[in-house]
């Protein structure tokens, strides 16, 4: 007589008891769907468009290769005018903005000469008469943390050569007391002015002076095999970018009127900022995900973004509509004497990396990341495996060596999130909740669960009647 095998679902207590009697146990990791989603899940599951729609959305996303083609001011490439400000996350008005977003907007106003003192910008934004706020995503751009972009800021310009589509992102300031974390001291503004006067123009000369455009998607492929996950660890990516652009900085920089000190300062600044490549990884991910937008019937998430107050997602099959809920406070490690009470709720467009299948979804490629965001190496491996349960595909270009070169989990599926109640894992920096403080730590966070049933309901409402 063959030895019986017991299949268990749910709590481990019964499974442990049976296993203790030397009986083989097959544990099934199952959980009920999110409450109230049953009818919408059934409607979406039977949508005849869904399988092909998701296939087309995924194929479009995976078919994009992002090349770095230019660096230029936001006034030129985004059409930003005086008084216009972009920010991270879904739309928000000044009255509801969080501390770090307020701080970044105040600093941005001083940078643009709208006020002499950042503190005077509060009245400017409260009146709303000469300023406007708009999400970066609405202009084909992304911004880390507060994500504030003003007309004079210089932007990376990435292009998908097959379609000519472009995406944009500002230049990375570094860590600590920086504008994107809500700091606006004189030191922050001095650095931003140097970035506008020297860093941006010199990078423009280098990018325009290279014989071959830098393949940003290709760098992402390499850095994932070198210990980076392209959200909170970008060391290898930054060094590869420096390798590609340094010769042109030297040769084209002198032609553009920059002396050897300027070139040395830029090389030192980029080489000393391990996060510098993040601002290229983000628009590369957006460029890919934008290719998967607007496919009727597709349940694939094409954006996850936070403004420090709200967390929002957009879905391929529902157009530009945002589904929002309250942003959560990350759990992780803090700098110095800071603690959980000092941290603002989650903020930034950088979750576009997780949306594309890297960052927190690729933590197995970067086990050292746990020293920054918390957790353990086994946690990092388990996270990447778990994200496969809520995604539509694997990315063959972005592989995980420690998991036998399995492709990263790609294409978050709203219906799978609602059916399994597994939420996307994001690793992130933490900004101080008081304007002007800057960075206070880094950690792990998930979206508010309620936004996925909202998106699912919108998808169900769009299912054609039989």
Short mmCIF file of N, CA and C in Angstrom, two decimals, residues 192-358:
data_model
loop_
_atom_site.label_atom_id
_atom_site.label_comp_id
_atom_site.label_asym_id
_atom_site.label_seq_id
_atom_site.Cartn_x
_atom_site.Cartn_y
_atom_site.Cartn_z
N UNK A 192 21.87 72.85 -6.70
CA UNK A 192 20.98 72.84 -7.85
C UNK A 192 21.41 73.85 -8.91
N UNK A 193 21.89 75.01 -8.47
CA UNK A 193 22.35 76.02 -9.45
C UNK A 193 23.60 75.52 -10.17
N UNK A 194 24.49 74.84 -9.46
CA UNK A 194 25.68 74.26 -10.10
C UNK A 194 25.25 73.19 -11.10
N UNK A 195 24.25 72.40 -10.73
CA UNK A 195 23.76 71.37 -11.66
C UNK A 195 23.20 72.01 -12.93
N UNK A 196 22.57 73.19 -12.79
CA UNK A 196 22.04 73.87 -13.95
C UNK A 196 23.09 74.57 -14.78
N UNK A 197 24.13 75.06 -14.12
CA UNK A 197 25.16 75.82 -14.82
C UNK A 197 26.27 74.94 -15.41
N UNK A 198 26.58 73.83 -14.73
CA UNK A 198 27.74 73.01 -15.13
C UNK A 198 27.35 71.57 -15.46
N UNK A 199 26.73 70.88 -14.50
CA UNK A 199 26.46 69.45 -14.70
C UNK A 199 25.59 69.20 -15.92
N UNK A 200 24.45 69.86 -16.00
CA UNK A 200 23.54 69.63 -17.12
C UNK A 200 24.18 69.94 -18.47
N UNK A 201 24.73 71.15 -18.66
CA UNK A 201 25.34 71.47 -19.95
C UNK A 201 26.50 70.55 -20.32
N UNK A 202 27.32 70.15 -19.33
CA UNK A 202 28.43 69.26 -19.65
C UNK A 202 27.94 67.88 -20.05
N UNK A 203 26.91 67.38 -19.35
CA UNK A 203 26.32 66.09 -19.75
C UNK A 203 25.70 66.19 -21.14
N UNK A 204 25.08 67.33 -21.45
CA UNK A 204 24.52 67.51 -22.78
C UNK A 204 25.61 67.42 -23.84
N UNK A 205 26.73 68.09 -23.59
CA UNK A 205 27.84 68.04 -24.54
C UNK A 205 28.35 66.62 -24.70
N UNK A 206 28.42 65.88 -23.59
CA UNK A 206 28.92 64.50 -23.66
C UNK A 206 27.96 63.60 -24.41
N UNK A 207 26.65 63.69 -24.10
CA UNK A 207 25.66 62.83 -24.75
C UNK A 207 25.62 63.13 -26.25
N UNK A 208 25.63 64.41 -26.59
CA UNK A 208 25.59 64.77 -28.00
C UNK A 208 26.91 64.47 -28.70
N UNK A 209 27.99 64.32 -27.92
CA UNK A 209 29.30 64.08 -28.51
C UNK A 209 29.68 62.63 -28.64
N UNK A 210 28.87 61.72 -28.08
CA UNK A 210 29.19 60.30 -28.19
C UNK A 210 28.81 59.77 -29.57
N UNK A 211 29.62 58.84 -30.08
CA UNK A 211 29.36 58.29 -31.40
C UNK A 211 28.12 57.40 -31.40
N UNK A 212 27.88 56.73 -30.29
CA UNK A 212 26.75 55.80 -30.20
C UNK A 212 25.96 56.10 -28.95
N UNK A 213 24.65 56.22 -29.07
CA UNK A 213 23.80 56.53 -27.92
C UNK A 213 23.89 55.42 -26.89
N UNK A 214 23.93 55.80 -25.62
CA UNK A 214 24.01 54.83 -24.53
C UNK A 214 22.73 54.01 -24.45
N UNK A 215 22.88 52.70 -24.43
CA UNK A 215 21.75 51.77 -24.33
C UNK A 215 21.42 51.60 -22.84
N UNK A 216 20.45 52.33 -22.35
CA UNK A 216 20.11 52.30 -20.93
C UNK A 216 19.51 50.95 -20.55
N UNK A 217 18.68 50.39 -21.42
CA UNK A 217 18.11 49.06 -21.14
C UNK A 217 19.21 48.02 -21.04
N UNK A 218 20.23 48.15 -21.87
CA UNK A 218 21.36 47.22 -21.82
C UNK A 218 22.13 47.34 -20.53
N UNK A 219 22.31 48.57 -20.03
CA UNK A 219 22.99 48.74 -18.75
C UNK A 219 22.17 48.10 -17.64
N UNK A 220 20.85 48.26 -17.69
CA UNK A 220 20.00 47.61 -16.68
C UNK A 220 20.20 46.11 -16.70
N UNK A 221 20.30 45.52 -17.88
CA UNK A 221 20.52 44.07 -17.99
C UNK A 221 21.81 43.67 -17.30
N UNK A 222 22.87 44.45 -17.50
CA UNK A 222 24.16 44.12 -16.91
C UNK A 222 24.19 44.35 -15.41
N UNK A 223 23.64 45.47 -14.96
CA UNK A 223 23.75 45.81 -13.55
C UNK A 223 22.97 44.86 -12.65
N UNK A 224 21.89 44.26 -13.18
CA UNK A 224 21.15 43.28 -12.40
C UNK A 224 21.98 42.02 -12.14
N UNK A 225 23.00 41.79 -12.96
CA UNK A 225 23.89 40.66 -12.74
C UNK A 225 25.15 41.05 -11.99
N UNK A 226 25.17 42.32 -11.54
CA UNK A 226 26.35 42.83 -10.83
C UNK A 226 26.00 43.34 -9.43
N UNK A 227 24.84 42.89 -8.89
CA UNK A 227 24.50 43.24 -7.52
C UNK A 227 23.60 44.44 -7.33
N UNK A 228 23.11 45.05 -8.42
CA UNK A 228 22.16 46.15 -8.32
C UNK A 228 20.74 45.64 -8.54
N UNK A 229 19.75 46.39 -8.01
CA UNK A 229 18.34 46.10 -8.35
C UNK A 229 17.67 47.30 -8.99
N UNK A 230 18.44 48.40 -9.18
CA UNK A 230 18.04 49.56 -9.97
C UNK A 230 17.00 50.46 -9.33
N UNK A 231 16.79 50.30 -8.04
CA UNK A 231 15.96 51.28 -7.33
C UNK A 231 16.79 51.91 -6.21
N UNK A 232 17.11 51.14 -5.19
CA UNK A 232 17.91 51.68 -4.10
C UNK A 232 19.37 51.25 -4.15
N UNK A 233 19.73 50.47 -5.15
CA UNK A 233 21.14 50.13 -5.36
C UNK A 233 21.42 50.28 -6.85
N UNK A 234 22.25 51.27 -7.19
CA UNK A 234 22.57 51.59 -8.59
C UNK A 234 24.07 51.78 -8.80
N UNK A 235 24.88 51.17 -7.96
CA UNK A 235 26.32 51.41 -7.99
C UNK A 235 26.94 50.97 -9.31
N UNK A 236 26.66 49.76 -9.75
CA UNK A 236 27.25 49.26 -11.00
C UNK A 236 26.72 50.07 -12.19
N UNK A 237 25.42 50.38 -12.17
CA UNK A 237 24.84 51.15 -13.26
C UNK A 237 25.47 52.53 -13.38
N UNK A 238 25.70 53.19 -12.24
CA UNK A 238 26.32 54.51 -12.26
C UNK A 238 27.73 54.45 -12.84
N UNK A 239 28.49 53.44 -12.44
CA UNK A 239 29.86 53.31 -12.94
C UNK A 239 29.89 52.98 -14.43
N UNK A 240 28.94 52.19 -14.92
CA UNK A 240 28.89 51.90 -16.35
C UNK A 240 28.50 53.15 -17.15
N UNK A 241 27.60 53.95 -16.60
CA UNK A 241 27.24 55.20 -17.26
C UNK A 241 28.46 56.12 -17.33
N UNK A 242 29.20 56.19 -16.22
CA UNK A 242 30.40 57.02 -16.18
C UNK A 242 31.42 56.53 -17.21
N UNK A 243 31.53 55.22 -17.35
CA UNK A 243 32.44 54.63 -18.35
C UNK A 243 32.05 55.08 -19.76
N UNK A 244 30.74 55.12 -20.04
CA UNK A 244 30.27 55.46 -21.38
C UNK A 244 30.42 56.96 -21.68
N UNK A 245 30.21 57.81 -20.68
CA UNK A 245 30.17 59.25 -20.94
C UNK A 245 31.48 59.99 -20.64
N UNK A 246 32.37 59.41 -19.82
CA UNK A 246 33.58 60.13 -19.41
C UNK A 246 34.45 60.59 -20.58
N UNK A 247 34.74 59.72 -21.57
CA UNK A 247 35.58 60.20 -22.67
C UNK A 247 34.99 61.41 -23.39
N UNK A 248 33.67 61.38 -23.61
CA UNK A 248 33.04 62.50 -24.30
C UNK A 248 32.98 63.75 -23.42
N UNK A 249 32.90 63.57 -22.08
CA UNK A 249 32.96 64.73 -21.20
C UNK A 249 34.28 65.46 -21.36
N UNK A 250 35.36 64.70 -21.47
CA UNK A 250 36.68 65.29 -21.60
C UNK A 250 36.85 65.96 -22.97
N UNK A 251 36.49 65.23 -24.03
CA UNK A 251 36.71 65.75 -25.38
C UNK A 251 35.70 66.83 -25.76
N UNK A 252 34.41 66.58 -25.49
CA UNK A 252 33.39 67.54 -25.88
C UNK A 252 33.26 68.69 -24.89
N UNK A 253 33.66 68.44 -23.64
CA UNK A 253 33.55 69.47 -22.62
C UNK A 253 34.40 70.69 -22.93
N UNK A 254 35.63 70.46 -23.38
CA UNK A 254 36.50 71.58 -23.72
C UNK A 254 35.96 72.36 -24.91
N UNK A 255 35.39 71.63 -25.88
CA UNK A 255 34.80 72.30 -27.04
C UNK A 255 33.62 73.17 -26.64
N UNK A 256 32.92 72.78 -25.56
CA UNK A 256 31.75 73.52 -25.11
C UNK A 256 32.10 74.63 -24.12
N UNK A 257 33.40 74.81 -23.86
CA UNK A 257 33.83 75.90 -23.02
C UNK A 257 34.05 75.55 -21.56
N UNK A 258 34.06 74.28 -21.22
CA UNK A 258 34.29 73.88 -19.84
C UNK A 258 35.77 73.56 -19.63
N UNK A 259 36.31 74.01 -18.49
CA UNK A 259 37.73 73.76 -18.22
C UNK A 259 37.90 72.43 -17.50
N UNK A 260 39.13 72.06 -17.23
CA UNK A 260 39.42 70.76 -16.63
C UNK A 260 38.84 70.65 -15.23
N UNK A 261 38.75 71.78 -14.50
CA UNK A 261 38.15 71.73 -13.16
C UNK A 261 36.68 71.37 -13.24
N UNK A 262 35.95 71.94 -14.19
CA UNK A 262 34.54 71.61 -14.35
C UNK A 262 34.36 70.12 -14.63
N UNK A 263 35.18 69.59 -15.53
CA UNK A 263 35.08 68.17 -15.87
C UNK A 263 35.40 67.32 -14.65
N UNK A 264 36.45 67.68 -13.92
CA UNK A 264 36.82 66.92 -12.72
C UNK A 264 35.71 66.96 -11.68
N UNK A 265 35.10 68.14 -11.51
CA UNK A 265 34.02 68.28 -10.52
C UNK A 265 32.83 67.38 -10.89
N UNK A 266 32.49 67.33 -12.19
CA UNK A 266 31.37 66.50 -12.62
C UNK A 266 31.69 65.02 -12.45
N UNK A 267 32.90 64.62 -12.84
CA UNK A 267 33.30 63.21 -12.67
C UNK A 267 33.28 62.82 -11.20
N UNK A 268 33.74 63.72 -10.34
CA UNK A 268 33.75 63.44 -8.90
C UNK A 268 32.33 63.36 -8.36
N UNK A 269 31.47 64.25 -8.80
CA UNK A 269 30.09 64.27 -8.32
C UNK A 269 29.35 62.99 -8.74
N UNK A 270 29.45 62.61 -10.00
CA UNK A 270 28.75 61.41 -10.49
C UNK A 270 29.35 60.16 -9.85
N UNK A 271 30.68 60.08 -9.82
CA UNK A 271 31.33 58.90 -9.26
C UNK A 271 31.08 58.73 -7.77
N UNK A 272 30.79 59.83 -7.07
CA UNK A 272 30.55 59.75 -5.64
C UNK A 272 29.08 59.61 -5.27
N UNK A 273 28.21 59.46 -6.27
CA UNK A 273 26.77 59.36 -6.04
C UNK A 273 26.26 58.04 -6.62
N UNK A 274 26.19 57.03 -5.78
CA UNK A 274 25.79 55.70 -6.25
C UNK A 274 24.38 55.67 -6.79
N UNK A 275 23.57 56.68 -6.47
CA UNK A 275 22.18 56.71 -6.94
C UNK A 275 22.01 57.45 -8.27
N UNK A 276 23.09 57.90 -8.85
CA UNK A 276 22.99 58.76 -10.03
C UNK A 276 22.23 58.07 -11.17
N UNK A 277 22.44 56.77 -11.35
CA UNK A 277 21.80 56.07 -12.46
C UNK A 277 20.31 55.86 -12.25
N UNK A 278 19.82 55.98 -11.01
CA UNK A 278 18.39 55.80 -10.76
C UNK A 278 17.56 56.66 -11.69
N UNK A 279 18.02 57.89 -11.94
CA UNK A 279 17.24 58.82 -12.75
C UNK A 279 17.30 58.50 -14.24
N UNK A 280 18.02 57.47 -14.61
CA UNK A 280 17.95 56.90 -15.95
C UNK A 280 17.14 55.61 -15.95
N UNK A 281 17.26 54.83 -14.88
CA UNK A 281 16.48 53.60 -14.77
C UNK A 281 14.98 53.91 -14.78
N UNK A 282 14.59 54.98 -14.08
CA UNK A 282 13.17 55.32 -13.98
C UNK A 282 12.53 55.66 -15.33
N UNK A 283 13.09 56.60 -16.11
CA UNK A 283 12.47 56.87 -17.41
C UNK A 283 12.58 55.71 -18.39
N UNK A 284 13.60 54.85 -18.22
CA UNK A 284 13.68 53.65 -19.07
C UNK A 284 12.50 52.73 -18.79
N UNK A 285 12.16 52.58 -17.51
CA UNK A 285 11.01 51.75 -17.13
C UNK A 285 9.71 52.39 -17.61
N UNK A 286 9.59 53.71 -17.48
CA UNK A 286 8.38 54.37 -17.95
C UNK A 286 8.23 54.23 -19.46
N UNK A 287 9.33 54.36 -20.18
CA UNK A 287 9.28 54.23 -21.63
C UNK A 287 8.73 52.86 -22.03
N UNK A 288 9.18 51.82 -21.33
CA UNK A 288 8.69 50.46 -21.62
C UNK A 288 7.23 50.31 -21.26
N UNK A 289 6.84 50.79 -20.08
CA UNK A 289 5.47 50.61 -19.62
C UNK A 289 4.48 51.44 -20.43
N UNK A 290 4.90 52.62 -20.87
CA UNK A 290 4.01 53.44 -21.69
C UNK A 290 3.65 52.74 -23.00
N UNK A 291 4.54 51.87 -23.48
CA UNK A 291 4.25 51.12 -24.70
C UNK A 291 3.11 50.13 -24.49
N UNK A 292 2.89 49.74 -23.23
CA UNK A 292 1.82 48.79 -22.92
C UNK A 292 0.52 49.44 -22.51
N UNK A 293 0.43 50.77 -22.62
CA UNK A 293 -0.79 51.49 -22.22
C UNK A 293 -1.92 51.32 -23.24
N UNK A 294 -3.12 51.59 -22.75
CA UNK A 294 -4.31 51.77 -23.60
C UNK A 294 -4.63 50.55 -24.45
N UNK A 295 -4.49 49.36 -23.85
CA UNK A 295 -4.91 48.13 -24.53
C UNK A 295 -6.24 47.70 -23.89
N UNK A 296 -7.37 47.85 -24.58
CA UNK A 296 -8.66 47.51 -23.99
C UNK A 296 -8.69 46.06 -23.51
N UNK A 297 -9.11 45.87 -22.27
CA UNK A 297 -9.20 44.53 -21.70
C UNK A 297 -7.97 44.10 -20.94
N UNK A 298 -6.86 44.86 -21.04
CA UNK A 298 -5.64 44.47 -20.33
C UNK A 298 -5.72 44.85 -18.86
N UNK A 299 -5.30 43.93 -18.01
CA UNK A 299 -5.30 44.14 -16.56
C UNK A 299 -3.92 44.50 -16.03
N UNK A 300 -2.98 44.84 -16.91
CA UNK A 300 -1.60 45.13 -16.52
C UNK A 300 -1.46 46.55 -15.97
N UNK A 301 -0.81 46.65 -14.82
CA UNK A 301 -0.52 47.95 -14.23
C UNK A 301 0.60 48.63 -15.02
N UNK A 302 0.40 49.90 -15.38
CA UNK A 302 1.42 50.62 -16.16
C UNK A 302 2.07 51.75 -15.38
N UNK A 303 1.59 52.05 -14.18
CA UNK A 303 2.24 53.05 -13.33
C UNK A 303 1.83 52.83 -11.88
N UNK A 304 2.81 52.96 -10.98
CA UNK A 304 2.57 53.07 -9.55
C UNK A 304 3.34 54.31 -9.10
N UNK A 305 2.67 55.23 -8.41
CA UNK A 305 3.31 56.50 -8.05
C UNK A 305 2.71 57.04 -6.76
N UNK A 306 3.54 57.81 -6.02
CA UNK A 306 3.10 58.32 -4.72
C UNK A 306 3.51 59.78 -4.59
N UNK A 307 2.66 60.59 -3.98
CA UNK A 307 2.97 62.01 -3.79
C UNK A 307 3.19 62.37 -2.32
N UNK A 308 3.31 61.36 -1.46
CA UNK A 308 3.51 61.61 -0.04
C UNK A 308 2.21 61.68 0.74
N UNK A 309 1.09 61.75 0.03
CA UNK A 309 -0.24 61.72 0.63
C UNK A 309 -1.04 60.55 0.06
N UNK A 310 -1.06 60.44 -1.26
CA UNK A 310 -1.80 59.39 -1.96
C UNK A 310 -0.85 58.46 -2.71
N UNK A 311 -1.27 57.23 -2.81
CA UNK A 311 -0.60 56.24 -3.68
C UNK A 311 -1.57 55.96 -4.83
N UNK A 312 -1.09 56.06 -6.06
CA UNK A 312 -1.96 55.84 -7.20
C UNK A 312 -1.40 54.83 -8.18
N UNK A 313 -2.31 54.12 -8.86
CA UNK A 313 -1.91 53.22 -9.94
C UNK A 313 -2.73 53.56 -11.18
N UNK A 314 -2.14 53.28 -12.33
CA UNK A 314 -2.85 53.35 -13.61
C UNK A 314 -2.74 51.97 -14.27
N UNK A 315 -3.77 51.60 -15.03
CA UNK A 315 -3.87 50.27 -15.62
C UNK A 315 -4.03 50.42 -17.13
N UNK A 316 -3.44 49.51 -17.88
CA UNK A 316 -3.47 49.59 -19.34
C UNK A 316 -4.89 49.71 -19.87
N UNK A 317 -5.80 48.90 -19.35
CA UNK A 317 -7.16 48.84 -19.89
C UNK A 317 -8.08 49.94 -19.43
N UNK A 318 -7.60 50.87 -18.59
CA UNK A 318 -8.48 51.94 -18.09
C UNK A 318 -7.93 53.33 -18.41
N UNK A 319 -7.01 53.44 -19.35
CA UNK A 319 -6.54 54.73 -19.81
C UNK A 319 -5.75 55.49 -18.76
N UNK A 320 -6.00 56.80 -18.65
CA UNK A 320 -5.23 57.68 -17.76
C UNK A 320 -5.84 57.81 -16.37
N UNK A 321 -6.87 57.05 -16.07
CA UNK A 321 -7.53 57.16 -14.76
C UNK A 321 -6.61 56.69 -13.65
N UNK A 322 -6.57 57.46 -12.55
CA UNK A 322 -5.80 57.08 -11.36
C UNK A 322 -6.72 56.41 -10.34
N UNK A 323 -6.24 55.35 -9.71
CA UNK A 323 -6.94 54.68 -8.62
C UNK A 323 -6.06 54.89 -7.38
N UNK A 324 -6.59 55.59 -6.39
CA UNK A 324 -5.75 56.06 -5.29
C UNK A 324 -6.23 55.61 -3.93
N UNK A 325 -5.29 55.63 -3.00
CA UNK A 325 -5.56 55.36 -1.59
C UNK A 325 -4.45 56.01 -0.78
N UNK A 326 -4.54 55.99 0.54
CA UNK A 326 -3.54 56.66 1.37
C UNK A 326 -2.17 55.98 1.29
N UNK A 327 -1.13 56.77 1.03
CA UNK A 327 0.24 56.24 1.01
C UNK A 327 0.61 55.74 2.41
N UNK A 328 1.40 54.67 2.45
CA UNK A 328 1.79 54.04 3.71
C UNK A 328 3.20 54.48 4.13
N UNK A 329 3.50 54.37 5.41
CA UNK A 329 4.86 54.65 5.91
C UNK A 329 5.68 53.37 5.80
N UNK A 330 6.87 53.47 5.21
CA UNK A 330 7.73 52.30 5.03
C UNK A 330 8.25 51.79 6.36
N UNK A 331 8.55 50.51 6.41
CA UNK A 331 9.24 49.90 7.55
C UNK A 331 10.67 49.63 7.13
N UNK A 332 11.63 50.08 7.94
CA UNK A 332 13.01 49.87 7.52
C UNK A 332 14.02 50.37 8.53
N UNK A 333 15.12 50.93 8.01
CA UNK A 333 16.23 51.39 8.83
C UNK A 333 16.31 52.91 8.74
N UNK A 334 16.68 53.54 9.86
CA UNK A 334 16.68 55.00 9.94
C UNK A 334 18.09 55.54 10.12
N UNK A 335 18.28 56.77 9.65
CA UNK A 335 19.56 57.45 9.76
C UNK A 335 19.68 58.15 11.11
N UNK A 336 20.84 58.02 11.75
CA UNK A 336 21.08 58.74 12.99
C UNK A 336 20.04 58.47 14.05
N UNK A 337 19.51 59.56 14.60
CA UNK A 337 18.53 59.46 15.68
C UNK A 337 17.09 59.47 15.17
N UNK A 338 16.89 59.47 13.86
CA UNK A 338 15.54 59.47 13.31
C UNK A 338 14.85 58.13 13.59
N UNK A 339 13.51 58.18 13.68
CA UNK A 339 12.72 56.98 13.89
C UNK A 339 11.42 57.05 13.12
N UNK A 340 10.55 56.06 13.30
CA UNK A 340 9.29 56.00 12.54
C UNK A 340 8.45 57.26 12.65
N UNK A 341 8.48 57.93 13.80
CA UNK A 341 7.66 59.13 13.97
C UNK A 341 8.14 60.30 13.13
N UNK A 342 9.37 60.21 12.62
CA UNK A 342 9.93 61.29 11.81
C UNK A 342 9.66 61.11 10.32
N UNK A 343 9.20 59.93 9.92
CA UNK A 343 9.09 59.59 8.51
C UNK A 343 7.76 60.00 7.91
N UNK A 344 7.82 60.54 6.70
CA UNK A 344 6.60 60.83 5.95
C UNK A 344 6.09 59.54 5.30
N UNK A 345 4.85 59.57 4.88
CA UNK A 345 4.32 58.45 4.10
C UNK A 345 5.09 58.35 2.77
N UNK A 346 4.99 57.19 2.16
CA UNK A 346 5.71 56.86 0.94
C UNK A 346 5.52 57.93 -0.15
N UNK A 347 6.61 58.22 -0.89
CA UNK A 347 6.55 59.30 -1.86
C UNK A 347 7.48 59.00 -3.04
N UNK A 348 7.08 59.40 -4.24
CA UNK A 348 7.96 59.32 -5.40
C UNK A 348 7.41 58.50 -6.55
N UNK A 349 7.92 58.80 -7.74
CA UNK A 349 7.59 58.03 -8.95
C UNK A 349 8.51 56.84 -9.14
N UNK A 350 9.48 56.65 -8.23
CA UNK A 350 10.48 55.61 -8.44
C UNK A 350 9.91 54.20 -8.39
N UNK A 351 8.65 54.05 -7.90
CA UNK A 351 8.01 52.73 -7.94
C UNK A 351 7.73 52.28 -9.37
N UNK A 352 8.02 53.15 -10.35
CA UNK A 352 7.95 52.72 -11.75
C UNK A 352 8.93 51.58 -12.00
N UNK A 353 10.01 51.51 -11.19
CA UNK A 353 10.96 50.40 -11.35
C UNK A 353 10.31 49.07 -10.97
N UNK A 354 9.61 49.05 -9.84
CA UNK A 354 8.89 47.82 -9.47
C UNK A 354 7.80 47.49 -10.47
N UNK A 355 7.12 48.51 -10.98
CA UNK A 355 6.06 48.28 -11.96
C UNK A 355 6.60 47.57 -13.19
N UNK A 356 7.87 47.86 -13.52
CA UNK A 356 8.50 47.24 -14.68
C UNK A 356 9.20 45.92 -14.36
N UNK A 357 9.27 45.55 -13.06
CA UNK A 357 9.83 44.25 -12.70
C UNK A 357 11.21 44.28 -12.08
N UNK A 358 11.72 45.47 -11.72
CA UNK A 358 13.00 45.52 -11.03
C UNK A 358 12.79 46.16 -9.66
#
